[in-house]
Amino acid sequence: MTSQYNFKRITVVPTAAELKDVVLSKTQRKTPTVVHRQYAIGRIRAFYARKIKFLQQTLHDKLTQIINEFPKMEEVHPFYSDLMNILYDRDHYKIALGQMNTARHLIDGIAREYVRLMKYGDSLYRCKMLKRAALGRMVKLLKRQKSSFDYLEQVRQHLSRLPTIDPATRTLILCGFPNVGKSSFINKVTRADVEVQPYAFTTKALYVGHLDYKFLRWQVIDTPGILDQPLEERNTIEMQAVTALAHLKAAVLFVMDISEQCDRTIEEQVHLFESIRPLFVNKPVLIGLNKVDIVRRADMAPEKSALLEKLEKEGIPVVEMSTVTQEGVISLRDKACDTLLAQRVEIKLQSKKASVEDTVLNRIFVAYPTPRDDRVRAPYIPETVQQRKQRMQTSDENIQRDENTRKLERELELELEDEYILDLKKQYLLKNPEEKYDVVPEIWEGHNLADFVDPEIQKKLADLLAEEELREKAGEYDSDLDSDDEETKEKLELARQIREKEKLMTLENQINKSKAGSHVSRLNVRKRERSIGRLEEQMEELGVEIDAKRMKNLQGRSQKPQLGKKIKVGRSPSLSASRPPPRDELGISDKNVSASESFLTLFMTSIVSAYLISSPAYYRSFIER
């Protein structure tokens, strides 16, 4: 794992209830859902065993992702390890991840156990109960880890909000009492925007800003204020600053308030510096006297000034500055950066790698050639180059110009002024220089347009214009075109009459269309062949008497008007198919008729029916028999 860890990539940790719903829903969606008891028992066992294995694998992958994405205390940089111990408690953090790992192994064991028991299921019901028990036990394990899921999600959210700090890069650390001007300094030298307030402990966490110095990227860390008290009595806010001072290889800027407006005297601030001085071992340390716009160092009391002089004698630079007027801010920054750069280079040179051959020192060695004699060998410079150099250095136009050097177009333009014409074709490199100014043919769809242009078209146009002028002079266009002869007038009158007739015919058609729907002729309708009168005539010819009483029903129907079926306009006329006659035409009598009359009626009915389905010749043969 690298020293710079990206905590923002950690996946969101779901709650136990959310994870349960997700995995059960996914198991239902990604596995078969239909099984019948008529299936072979092996197929039923495989159906439910697949669901158990799928749920186990889903939970295994999810828990493995959580365990692997969270940083391990033993693998990260000591700075991050101690910072996480201060913020989240190392023991609690490791126990939560350990419970995730234990739950993963228990879920794998439950799945193996129930897949083995599934081999002994002899019915669909028993296999289903085994699957239900397996899924229930695995989900129950998730519910027991509810507190661990919630804790890890809180840790993930806080880790994602931590600033990205690279422990291996060039770093400046600001430390000191609260409200001495550390946040104001980082706002001045970097692009950070740290909150600044007139009360203490405005900064409660680590803030990082970045700056560029000597084409190198630097990070500046603003730490919370530290109080002068034993280490075990410091709270979480102060311990973050102590962790940064202890584990980061950086230049330390201890900021003091020379005006004592932070409610701390110079003696207390110097005492704090001495108490945390063990954290500055092997680190360049500088002291910044802030707020010199209020009180100058020369105006300090002698005993306070003596404390600062003592620190200077120990080799600790003391720089006066003011974040309000920005006096000394840049000088303090530059001095701290230069000191840290020099120390880093010195450490690299003193390392084992620098002492090995063909490494840093050997690569920076510059070799010089050894002279072999006293002869002077001056560099050869061509004469043309010397002349060109001389022309560039002086504005003398009398210097001889090289014959091979052509004039630039800009020079020609200045020389000719208004008479200059830009000619781009004179520099064309052609085999025949006379072809430079030839007209370039215009090609369209593979054809040269010049081939389709008549070269004598201008001459022909001039001839036509001359001929037209002669005709005008001869008076060919002086005749009255409006005067027509008799034949032309007759044709015009006939054309007018034809147009009027067409208008009248169009108007008549429009009037006819506006009338009611058109009637279709019924000439093609078949004439009715069967009637009551014809029936009576044929019965009399056969010798059968029909009384008016028996024909009562038929006469009543015959009096009704026979309406023809309407024929729709727009379709060809067609005849309806033959249908059986209605019951009143069959001769069925009322219930009051006597038995003898009923027999006679039945006989008549048979005759009428035969008549309706056959010809008169059939009746004669029927009566004779």
Coordinates of C-alpha atoms in Angstrom, one line a residue:
M1 CA 0.0 0.0 0.0
T2 CA 1.3 3.4 -0.9
S3 CA 2.1 6.1 1.6
Q4 CA -0.7 8.3 0.2
Y5 CA -4.0 6.4 0.6
N6 CA -7.1 7.5 -1.1
F7 CA -9.9 6.9 1.4
K8 CA -12.6 8.4 -0.9
R9 CA -12.6 5.1 -2.9
I10 CA -14.1 3.1 -0.1
T11 CA -17.5 1.8 -1.0
V12 CA -20.5 2.8 1.0
V13 CA -21.2 0.2 3.8
P14 CA -24.9 -0.7 3.9
T15 CA -26.8 -1.4 7.1
A16 CA -27.6 -4.9 8.1
A17 CA -31.3 -4.5 7.1
E18 CA -30.3 -3.0 3.7
L19 CA -27.8 -5.7 3.0
K20 CA -30.4 -8.4 3.9
D21 CA -33.0 -7.0 1.5
V22 CA -30.4 -6.6 -1.3
V23 CA -29.0 -10.1 -1.2
L24 CA -32.4 -11.8 -0.8
S25 CA -33.9 -9.8 -3.7
K26 CA -30.8 -10.6 -5.8
T27 CA -31.1 -14.3 -5.0
Q28 CA -34.7 -14.3 -6.1
R29 CA -34.0 -12.4 -9.3
K30 CA -30.8 -14.3 -10.4
T31 CA -31.9 -17.9 -9.7
P32 CA -34.7 -20.0 -11.1
T33 CA -38.1 -19.5 -9.5
V34 CA -40.3 -22.4 -10.7
V35 CA -40.2 -26.0 -9.5
H36 CA -42.8 -28.7 -9.3
R37 CA -43.1 -31.8 -7.1
Q38 CA -43.4 -34.0 -10.3
Y39 CA -39.7 -33.2 -11.1
A40 CA -37.0 -35.7 -10.4
I41 CA -35.7 -35.5 -6.8
G42 CA -32.2 -34.7 -8.1
R43 CA -33.5 -31.7 -10.0
I44 CA -35.4 -30.4 -7.0
R45 CA -32.3 -30.7 -4.8
A46 CA -30.2 -28.9 -7.4
F47 CA -32.8 -26.1 -7.6
Y48 CA -32.7 -25.3 -3.8
A49 CA -28.9 -26.0 -3.5
R50 CA -28.3 -23.3 -6.1
K51 CA -30.2 -20.7 -4.1
I52 CA -28.2 -21.5 -1.0
K53 CA -24.9 -21.3 -2.9
F54 CA -25.8 -18.1 -4.6
L55 CA -26.8 -16.3 -1.4
Q56 CA -23.6 -17.5 0.3
Q57 CA -21.4 -16.3 -2.6
T58 CA -23.1 -12.9 -2.7
L59 CA -22.6 -12.3 1.0
H60 CA -19.0 -13.6 0.8
D61 CA -18.2 -11.1 -2.0
K62 CA -19.8 -8.2 -0.2
L63 CA -18.1 -8.8 3.1
T64 CA -14.8 -9.4 1.4
Q65 CA -15.1 -6.1 -0.4
I66 CA -15.7 -4.3 2.9
I67 CA -12.7 -6.0 4.6
N68 CA -10.3 -5.3 1.7
E69 CA -11.2 -1.7 1.1
F70 CA -10.8 -0.5 4.6
P71 CA -7.1 0.3 5.4
K72 CA -5.1 -2.1 7.6
M73 CA -3.4 -0.5 10.6
E74 CA -0.3 -2.5 10.0
E75 CA 0.0 -1.7 6.3
V76 CA -0.6 2.1 6.2
H77 CA 1.9 4.8 7.1
P78 CA 2.5 5.3 10.8
F79 CA 1.0 8.8 10.5
Y80 CA -2.3 7.4 9.3
S81 CA -2.1 4.5 11.7
D82 CA -1.8 6.8 14.8
L83 CA -4.3 9.3 13.3
M84 CA -6.9 6.5 12.9
N85 CA -6.1 5.3 16.5
I86 CA -6.8 8.8 17.8
L87 CA -10.0 9.3 15.8
Y88 CA -11.6 5.9 15.8
D89 CA -9.9 3.8 18.5
R90 CA -7.6 1.1 17.1
D91 CA -9.2 -1.8 19.1
H92 CA -12.8 -0.9 18.2
Y93 CA -11.8 -0.6 14.5
K94 CA -10.0 -3.9 14.4
I95 CA -12.8 -5.7 16.3
A96 CA -15.4 -4.4 13.8
L97 CA -13.3 -5.7 10.8
G98 CA -12.7 -9.0 12.7
Q99 CA -16.4 -9.5 13.2
M100 CA -16.9 -9.0 9.4
N101 CA -14.3 -11.6 8.8
T102 CA -15.9 -14.0 11.3
A103 CA -19.3 -13.6 9.8
R104 CA -18.0 -14.4 6.4
H105 CA -16.5 -17.7 7.6
L106 CA -19.6 -18.6 9.4
I107 CA -21.8 -18.0 6.4
D108 CA -19.5 -20.2 4.3
G109 CA -19.8 -22.9 6.9
I110 CA -23.6 -22.7 7.0
A111 CA -23.8 -23.0 3.2
R112 CA -21.6 -26.0 3.1
E113 CA -23.5 -27.7 5.9
Y114 CA -27.0 -27.2 4.3
V115 CA -25.8 -28.2 0.8
R116 CA -24.6 -31.4 2.3
L117 CA -27.9 -32.0 4.1
M118 CA -29.8 -31.2 0.8
K119 CA -28.5 -34.6 -0.5
Y120 CA -30.8 -36.3 2.0
G121 CA -33.9 -34.4 1.1
D122 CA -36.4 -36.9 -0.3
S123 CA -39.3 -34.5 -1.2
L124 CA -39.8 -31.0 -2.4
Y125 CA -41.2 -29.9 0.9
R126 CA -38.1 -31.1 2.9
C127 CA -35.7 -29.5 0.4
K128 CA -37.6 -26.3 0.6
M129 CA -37.5 -26.3 4.4
L130 CA -33.7 -26.9 4.3
K131 CA -33.3 -24.0 1.9
R132 CA -35.4 -21.8 4.1
A133 CA -33.4 -22.7 7.2
A134 CA -30.1 -22.0 5.5
L135 CA -31.2 -18.6 4.2
G136 CA -32.6 -17.7 7.6
R137 CA -29.5 -18.6 9.5
M138 CA -27.2 -16.6 7.1
V139 CA -29.5 -13.5 7.3
K140 CA -29.6 -13.9 11.1
L141 CA -25.8 -13.5 11.2
L142 CA -26.1 -10.2 9.3
K143 CA -28.6 -8.8 11.9
R144 CA -26.2 -9.7 14.7
Q145 CA -23.5 -7.5 13.1
K146 CA -25.8 -4.4 12.9
S147 CA -23.6 -2.3 15.2
S148 CA -20.4 -3.2 13.3
F149 CA -22.0 -2.2 10.0
D150 CA -23.1 1.2 11.5
Y151 CA -19.7 1.8 13.0
L152 CA -17.8 1.1 9.8
E153 CA -20.1 3.4 7.8
Q154 CA -19.3 6.2 10.2
V155 CA -15.6 5.5 9.9
R156 CA -15.9 5.5 6.1
Q157 CA -17.7 8.9 6.1
H158 CA -15.1 10.5 8.3
L159 CA -12.2 9.0 6.4
S160 CA -13.6 10.3 3.1
R161 CA -13.6 13.8 4.6
L162 CA -9.9 13.7 5.8
P163 CA -7.5 15.8 3.7
T164 CA -5.2 14.0 1.3
I165 CA -1.8 14.1 3.0
D166 CA 1.3 12.6 1.4
P167 CA 3.8 11.7 4.2
A168 CA 6.7 11.5 1.7
T169 CA 6.5 14.8 0.0
R170 CA 7.9 18.2 1.0
T171 CA 5.8 19.5 3.9
L172 CA 5.6 22.5 6.2
I173 CA 3.8 22.0 9.5
L174 CA 2.3 24.9 11.5
C175 CA 2.0 24.5 15.3
G176 CA 1.6 26.6 18.4
F177 CA -0.9 27.8 20.9
P178 CA -4.5 28.4 19.7
N179 CA -5.3 31.8 18.1
V180 CA -1.7 32.8 17.3
G181 CA -2.3 33.1 13.5
K182 CA -1.5 29.7 12.1
S183 CA -4.7 29.6 9.9
S184 CA -4.0 33.2 8.7
F185 CA -0.5 32.2 7.6
I186 CA -1.7 29.2 5.5
N187 CA -4.3 31.3 3.9
K188 CA -1.6 33.8 2.8
V189 CA 0.9 31.4 1.4
T190 CA -1.4 28.8 -0.2
R191 CA -4.7 28.6 -2.0
A192 CA -6.4 27.2 1.1
D193 CA -9.4 28.9 2.7
V194 CA -9.3 28.0 6.4
E195 CA -11.8 29.6 8.7
V196 CA -10.3 32.4 10.9
Q197 CA -12.1 33.6 14.0
P198 CA -11.0 35.7 17.0
Y199 CA -11.6 32.9 19.5
A200 CA -9.5 29.9 20.3
F201 CA -9.7 26.4 18.8
T202 CA -11.3 27.6 15.5
T203 CA -9.3 24.8 13.8
K204 CA -10.4 21.4 15.1
A205 CA -8.9 19.2 12.5
L206 CA -5.9 19.0 10.1
Y207 CA -6.1 21.3 7.0
V208 CA -3.9 21.1 4.0
G209 CA -2.9 23.8 1.5
H210 CA -0.5 23.6 -1.5
L211 CA 2.0 26.0 -2.9
D212 CA 4.8 26.1 -5.6
Y213 CA 8.3 27.0 -4.7
K214 CA 11.3 26.6 -7.0
F215 CA 9.1 24.7 -9.4
L216 CA 8.3 22.1 -6.7
R217 CA 5.0 21.3 -5.1
W218 CA 4.8 21.8 -1.4
Q219 CA 2.1 21.0 1.1
V220 CA 1.4 23.1 4.2
I221 CA -0.5 21.5 7.1
D222 CA -2.4 23.6 9.6
T223 CA -2.7 21.8 12.9
P224 CA -5.1 22.5 15.8
G225 CA -3.8 24.5 18.7
I226 CA -1.8 22.7 21.4
L227 CA -2.0 23.5 25.1
D228 CA 0.9 23.2 27.5
Q229 CA -0.1 20.1 29.4
P230 CA 1.0 16.5 29.8
L231 CA 0.5 14.2 26.8
E232 CA -2.0 12.0 28.5
E233 CA -4.3 15.0 29.3
R234 CA -4.5 16.2 25.7
N235 CA -7.7 15.7 23.9
T236 CA -8.4 14.3 20.4
I237 CA -8.0 17.7 18.7
E238 CA -4.6 18.3 20.2
M239 CA -3.4 14.7 19.5
Q240 CA -4.0 15.2 15.8
A241 CA -1.3 18.0 15.8
V242 CA 1.0 15.8 17.9
T243 CA 0.6 12.9 15.4
A244 CA 1.5 15.1 12.5
L245 CA 4.6 16.5 14.3
A246 CA 5.7 13.0 15.3
H247 CA 5.4 11.1 12.0
L248 CA 5.8 13.6 9.1
K249 CA 9.3 14.5 7.9
A250 CA 8.7 18.2 7.5
A251 CA 9.9 21.7 8.4
V252 CA 8.2 22.9 11.6
L253 CA 7.0 26.5 11.9
F254 CA 6.3 27.3 15.5
V255 CA 4.1 30.4 15.5
M256 CA 4.2 32.7 18.5
D257 CA 2.0 35.7 19.3
I258 CA 4.4 38.5 20.2
S259 CA 1.5 40.8 21.2
E260 CA 0.2 38.2 23.7
Q261 CA -3.4 38.7 22.5
C262 CA -3.9 35.0 22.5
D263 CA -4.1 35.1 26.3
R264 CA -0.7 33.4 26.5
T265 CA 2.6 35.1 27.5
I266 CA 5.9 34.7 25.8
E267 CA 7.1 32.6 28.7
E268 CA 4.2 30.2 28.3
Q269 CA 4.7 29.9 24.6
V270 CA 8.5 29.3 25.0
H271 CA 7.7 26.7 27.6
L272 CA 5.3 24.9 25.2
F273 CA 8.0 25.0 22.6
E274 CA 10.4 23.3 25.0
S275 CA 7.8 20.7 26.0
I276 CA 7.1 19.5 22.5
R277 CA 10.7 19.9 21.3
P278 CA 11.3 16.1 21.4
L279 CA 8.9 15.9 18.4
F280 CA 11.2 18.1 16.4
V281 CA 14.1 15.8 16.3
N282 CA 15.9 15.6 12.9
K283 CA 13.5 18.3 11.6
P284 CA 14.3 21.9 10.6
V285 CA 12.6 24.2 13.0
L286 CA 11.8 27.9 12.6
I287 CA 10.0 30.3 14.9
G288 CA 7.6 32.9 13.5
L289 CA 6.9 36.0 15.7
N290 CA 3.4 37.0 14.5
K291 CA 1.5 40.2 15.0
V292 CA 4.6 42.5 14.8
D293 CA 2.2 45.1 13.4
I294 CA 1.0 45.5 17.0
V295 CA 4.2 45.1 19.0
R296 CA 7.7 45.1 17.6
R297 CA 10.4 42.9 18.9
A298 CA 12.5 45.9 19.9
D299 CA 9.6 47.0 22.2
M300 CA 9.6 43.8 24.2
A301 CA 10.6 43.5 27.7
P302 CA 14.3 42.5 28.2
E303 CA 13.5 39.3 30.0
K304 CA 11.2 38.2 27.2
S305 CA 13.6 39.2 24.5
A306 CA 16.3 37.2 26.3
L307 CA 14.2 34.0 25.9
L308 CA 14.1 34.5 22.2
E309 CA 17.8 35.3 22.0
K310 CA 18.5 32.0 23.8
L311 CA 16.6 30.1 21.1
E312 CA 18.5 31.9 18.4
K313 CA 21.8 30.9 20.0
E314 CA 20.7 27.2 19.8
G315 CA 20.5 27.6 16.0
I316 CA 16.7 28.1 15.7
P317 CA 15.9 31.0 13.3
V318 CA 13.4 33.6 14.6
V319 CA 11.6 35.6 11.9
E320 CA 9.3 38.5 12.6
M321 CA 6.1 38.6 10.5
S322 CA 2.5 39.9 10.3
T323 CA -0.3 38.1 8.5
V324 CA -2.3 41.3 8.4
T325 CA 0.3 43.4 6.6
Q326 CA 2.0 40.3 5.1
E327 CA 5.3 41.5 6.4
G328 CA 7.9 38.7 6.7
V329 CA 5.4 36.0 5.6
I330 CA 7.1 35.2 2.3
S331 CA 10.6 35.4 3.8
L332 CA 9.6 32.9 6.5
R333 CA 8.1 30.6 3.8
D334 CA 11.2 30.8 1.6
K335 CA 13.6 30.3 4.6
A336 CA 11.7 27.2 5.7
C337 CA 11.5 25.7 2.2
D338 CA 15.3 26.3 1.6
T339 CA 16.2 24.7 4.9
L340 CA 14.1 21.6 4.2
L341 CA 15.4 21.3 0.7
A342 CA 19.0 21.4 1.9
Q343 CA 18.3 18.8 4.6
R344 CA 16.7 16.5 2.1
V345 CA 19.6 16.7 -0.3
E346 CA 22.1 16.1 2.5
I347 CA 20.2 13.1 3.7
K348 CA 20.2 11.7 0.1
L349 CA 24.0 12.2 -0.2
Q350 CA 24.7 10.6 3.2
S351 CA 22.6 7.5 2.4
K352 CA 24.1 4.2 1.3
K353 CA 22.8 4.6 -2.3
A354 CA 24.8 7.8 -2.7
S355 CA 28.0 6.2 -1.7
V356 CA 27.9 3.4 -4.2
E357 CA 29.7 3.9 -7.5
D358 CA 27.8 5.1 -10.6
T359 CA 25.2 6.9 -8.5
V360 CA 24.4 10.5 -7.7
L361 CA 27.9 12.0 -7.3
N362 CA 29.2 10.2 -10.3
R363 CA 26.3 11.4 -12.5
I364 CA 26.9 15.0 -11.7
F365 CA 30.6 15.0 -12.6
V366 CA 31.5 17.2 -15.6
A367 CA 34.5 16.2 -17.7
Y368 CA 36.8 18.8 -19.4
P369 CA 39.1 17.9 -22.3
T370 CA 42.9 17.9 -21.6
P371 CA 44.9 20.1 -24.1
R372 CA 47.4 18.0 -26.1
D373 CA 49.6 21.0 -27.3
D374 CA 49.9 24.8 -27.3
R375 CA 48.3 25.3 -30.8
V376 CA 45.2 27.5 -30.9
R377 CA 42.4 25.8 -32.8
A378 CA 39.7 28.5 -33.3
P379 CA 36.3 27.4 -34.4
Y380 CA 35.6 27.7 -38.2
I381 CA 32.8 30.1 -39.1
P382 CA 31.9 30.5 -42.8
E383 CA 32.2 33.9 -44.3
T384 CA 28.5 34.1 -45.3
V385 CA 27.5 33.5 -41.7
Q386 CA 29.8 36.3 -40.5
Q387 CA 28.3 38.7 -43.1
R388 CA 24.8 37.7 -42.1
K389 CA 25.7 38.2 -38.5
Q390 CA 27.2 41.6 -39.3
R391 CA 24.0 42.7 -41.2
M392 CA 21.9 41.6 -38.3
Q393 CA 23.9 43.6 -35.8
T394 CA 24.1 46.8 -37.9
S395 CA 21.7 48.7 -40.0
D396 CA 24.3 49.6 -42.7
E397 CA 22.8 49.0 -46.2
N398 CA 26.1 49.3 -47.9
I399 CA 27.2 45.9 -46.8
Q400 CA 27.4 43.6 -49.8
R401 CA 24.5 41.3 -50.1
D402 CA 25.0 37.7 -51.0
E403 CA 24.2 36.9 -54.6
N404 CA 22.4 33.7 -53.7
T405 CA 20.2 35.5 -51.1
R406 CA 16.9 36.5 -52.6
K407 CA 14.8 39.4 -51.4
L408 CA 11.9 38.6 -49.2
E409 CA 8.4 39.6 -50.2
R410 CA 8.3 42.0 -47.3
E411 CA 11.4 43.7 -48.5
L412 CA 10.0 44.0 -52.0
E413 CA 6.7 45.5 -50.6
L414 CA 8.6 48.1 -48.7
E415 CA 10.8 48.9 -51.7
L416 CA 8.0 49.2 -54.3
E417 CA 5.3 50.5 -52.0
D418 CA 2.1 51.1 -54.0
E419 CA 3.5 49.4 -57.1
Y420 CA 3.9 46.1 -55.4
I421 CA 1.8 43.2 -56.6
L422 CA 1.9 39.9 -54.8
D423 CA 2.8 37.2 -57.3
L424 CA 2.7 33.7 -56.0
K425 CA 3.3 31.9 -59.3
K426 CA 6.8 33.2 -59.8
Q427 CA 8.2 30.7 -57.3
Y428 CA 6.6 27.7 -59.0
L429 CA 9.2 25.0 -59.7
L430 CA 8.2 23.6 -63.1
K431 CA 10.2 21.8 -65.8
N432 CA 9.2 24.4 -68.3
P433 CA 9.3 27.9 -66.6
E434 CA 7.1 29.3 -69.4
E435 CA 4.1 27.3 -68.1
K436 CA 4.0 29.1 -64.7
Y437 CA 1.2 31.5 -65.8
D438 CA -0.8 29.1 -67.8
V439 CA -4.5 29.0 -66.9
V440 CA -5.2 26.0 -64.7
P441 CA -8.2 24.0 -66.2
E442 CA -11.3 23.6 -64.2
I443 CA -12.4 19.9 -64.0
W444 CA -16.0 19.0 -63.2
E445 CA -17.0 15.3 -63.0
G446 CA -13.9 14.3 -64.9
H447 CA -14.5 16.7 -67.8
N448 CA -12.5 19.8 -68.6
L449 CA -14.9 22.8 -68.8
A450 CA -12.8 24.4 -71.4
D451 CA -13.7 21.6 -73.9
F452 CA -17.4 22.6 -73.7
V453 CA -16.8 26.4 -74.3
D454 CA -17.0 27.7 -77.9
P455 CA -13.9 29.9 -78.4
E456 CA -15.8 31.9 -81.1
I457 CA -18.9 32.6 -78.9
Q458 CA -18.1 36.3 -78.6
K459 CA -17.8 36.6 -82.4
K460 CA -21.1 34.9 -83.0
L461 CA -22.8 37.1 -80.4
A462 CA -21.6 40.2 -82.2
D463 CA -22.9 38.8 -85.5
L464 CA -26.3 38.2 -84.0
L465 CA -26.5 41.7 -82.6
A466 CA -25.5 43.2 -85.9
E467 CA -28.2 41.1 -87.7
E468 CA -30.9 42.2 -85.2
E469 CA -29.9 45.8 -85.7
L470 CA -30.4 45.4 -89.5
R471 CA -33.9 43.9 -89.0
E472 CA -34.9 46.8 -86.9
K473 CA -33.7 49.3 -89.5
A474 CA -35.6 47.3 -92.2
G475 CA -38.9 47.8 -90.2
E476 CA -39.8 44.1 -89.7
Y477 CA -41.0 44.9 -86.2
D478 CA -43.2 47.9 -87.1
S479 CA -46.4 46.0 -88.0
D480 CA -49.4 46.2 -85.6
L481 CA -49.6 42.9 -83.8
D482 CA -53.0 43.6 -82.2
S483 CA -54.9 43.6 -85.5
D484 CA -56.3 40.1 -86.2
D485 CA -58.0 38.8 -89.4
E486 CA -61.6 37.4 -89.6
E487 CA -60.5 33.8 -89.3
T488 CA -58.6 34.5 -86.0
K489 CA -61.7 36.3 -84.6
E490 CA -63.9 33.3 -85.4
K491 CA -61.6 30.9 -83.6
L492 CA -61.5 33.2 -80.6
E493 CA -65.3 33.4 -80.4
L494 CA -65.6 29.6 -80.7
A495 CA -63.1 29.1 -77.9
R496 CA -65.1 31.5 -75.7
Q497 CA -68.3 29.6 -76.3
I498 CA -66.6 26.3 -75.5
R499 CA -65.3 27.7 -72.2
E500 CA -68.8 29.0 -71.2
K501 CA -70.3 25.6 -72.0
E502 CA -67.8 23.8 -69.8
K503 CA -68.6 26.1 -67.0
L504 CA -72.4 25.4 -67.3
M505 CA -71.8 21.6 -67.4
T506 CA -69.6 21.9 -64.3
L507 CA -72.3 23.8 -62.5
E508 CA -75.0 21.3 -63.4
N509 CA -72.9 18.4 -62.1
Q510 CA -72.5 20.2 -58.8
I511 CA -76.2 20.8 -58.5
N512 CA -77.0 17.1 -59.2
K513 CA -74.5 16.0 -56.6
S514 CA -76.1 18.2 -54.0
K515 CA -79.5 16.4 -54.3
A516 CA -80.6 13.4 -52.2
G517 CA -78.9 10.1 -52.5
S518 CA -79.1 8.5 -56.0
H519 CA -81.6 5.8 -56.8
V520 CA -80.5 2.5 -58.2
S521 CA -82.7 0.9 -60.9
R522 CA -84.4 -2.3 -59.9
L523 CA -84.9 -3.6 -63.4
N524 CA -82.5 -6.4 -62.7
V525 CA -84.5 -7.7 -59.7
R526 CA -86.2 -11.0 -60.2
K527 CA -89.9 -11.0 -60.6
R528 CA -91.9 -12.6 -57.9
E529 CA -93.0 -16.1 -59.1
R530 CA -95.1 -17.3 -56.1
S531 CA -98.4 -15.5 -55.1
I532 CA -101.7 -16.3 -53.6
G533 CA -103.7 -15.8 -56.8
R534 CA -101.4 -18.1 -58.7
L535 CA -101.8 -20.8 -56.0
E536 CA -105.6 -20.6 -56.2
E537 CA -105.5 -21.0 -60.0
Q538 CA -103.2 -24.0 -59.9
M539 CA -105.3 -25.6 -57.1
E540 CA -108.5 -25.2 -59.2
E541 CA -106.8 -26.8 -62.2
L542 CA -105.9 -29.8 -60.0
G543 CA -109.5 -30.0 -58.7
V544 CA -108.8 -28.9 -55.2
E545 CA -111.2 -26.4 -53.7
I546 CA -109.9 -23.9 -51.2
D547 CA -112.3 -22.0 -49.1
A548 CA -111.8 -18.4 -48.0
K549 CA -111.7 -19.5 -44.4
R550 CA -108.7 -21.7 -45.0
M551 CA -106.9 -19.0 -46.9
K552 CA -107.5 -16.5 -44.1
N553 CA -103.9 -16.3 -43.0
L554 CA -102.5 -16.2 -46.5
Q555 CA -104.9 -13.4 -47.5
G556 CA -104.0 -11.4 -44.4
R557 CA -100.4 -11.5 -45.3
S558 CA -101.0 -10.8 -48.9
Q559 CA -102.7 -7.5 -48.1
K560 CA -99.5 -6.2 -46.6
P561 CA -97.4 -4.2 -49.0
Q562 CA -94.3 -6.0 -50.2
L563 CA -91.4 -3.7 -49.7
G564 CA -88.3 -4.4 -51.6
K565 CA -85.0 -4.5 -49.8
K566 CA -82.9 -1.4 -50.0
I567 CA -79.8 -1.6 -52.0
K568 CA -76.9 0.3 -50.8
V569 CA -75.2 2.7 -53.2
G570 CA -71.7 1.9 -54.0
R571 CA -72.0 -1.9 -54.5
S572 CA -73.2 -4.0 -57.3
P573 CA -76.8 -5.1 -57.1
S574 CA -77.3 -8.7 -56.0
L575 CA -80.3 -11.0 -55.3
S576 CA -80.9 -12.3 -51.8
A577 CA -80.6 -16.1 -51.3
S578 CA -83.9 -18.1 -51.2
R579 CA -85.3 -18.5 -47.7
P580 CA -88.0 -20.9 -46.3
P581 CA -91.5 -19.3 -46.3
P582 CA -92.9 -18.0 -43.0
R583 CA -95.1 -20.2 -40.9
D584 CA -98.4 -18.3 -41.8
E585 CA -97.8 -19.3 -45.4
L586 CA -97.4 -22.9 -44.5
G587 CA -101.1 -23.1 -43.6
I588 CA -100.9 -23.8 -39.9
S589 CA -104.4 -23.1 -38.4
D590 CA -105.5 -21.8 -35.0
K591 CA -106.1 -23.9 -32.0
N592 CA -109.9 -23.5 -32.3
V593 CA -110.1 -25.5 -35.5
S594 CA -111.6 -29.0 -35.1
A595 CA -109.9 -32.3 -35.7
S596 CA -111.4 -32.9 -39.1
E597 CA -110.4 -29.5 -40.2
S598 CA -107.0 -30.1 -38.7
F599 CA -106.6 -33.2 -40.8
L600 CA -107.6 -31.4 -43.9
T601 CA -105.3 -28.6 -43.0
L602 CA -102.4 -31.0 -42.7
F603 CA -103.2 -32.4 -46.1
M604 CA -103.3 -28.9 -47.5
T605 CA -100.0 -28.1 -45.8
S606 CA -98.3 -31.0 -47.5
I607 CA -99.6 -30.0 -50.8
V608 CA -98.5 -26.4 -50.4
S609 CA -95.1 -27.5 -49.2
A610 CA -94.6 -29.7 -52.2
Y611 CA -95.7 -26.8 -54.4
L612 CA -93.1 -24.6 -52.8
I613 CA -90.3 -27.0 -53.5
S614 CA -91.2 -28.4 -56.9
S615 CA -93.0 -27.9 -60.2
P616 CA -96.8 -28.5 -61.0
A617 CA -95.9 -31.7 -62.8
Y618 CA -94.8 -33.1 -59.5
Y619 CA -98.3 -32.5 -58.1
R620 CA -100.1 -34.5 -60.8
S621 CA -97.9 -37.5 -60.2
F622 CA -98.4 -37.2 -56.5
I623 CA -102.2 -37.0 -56.7
E624 CA -102.5 -39.9 -59.1
R625 CA -100.5 -42.1 -56.7

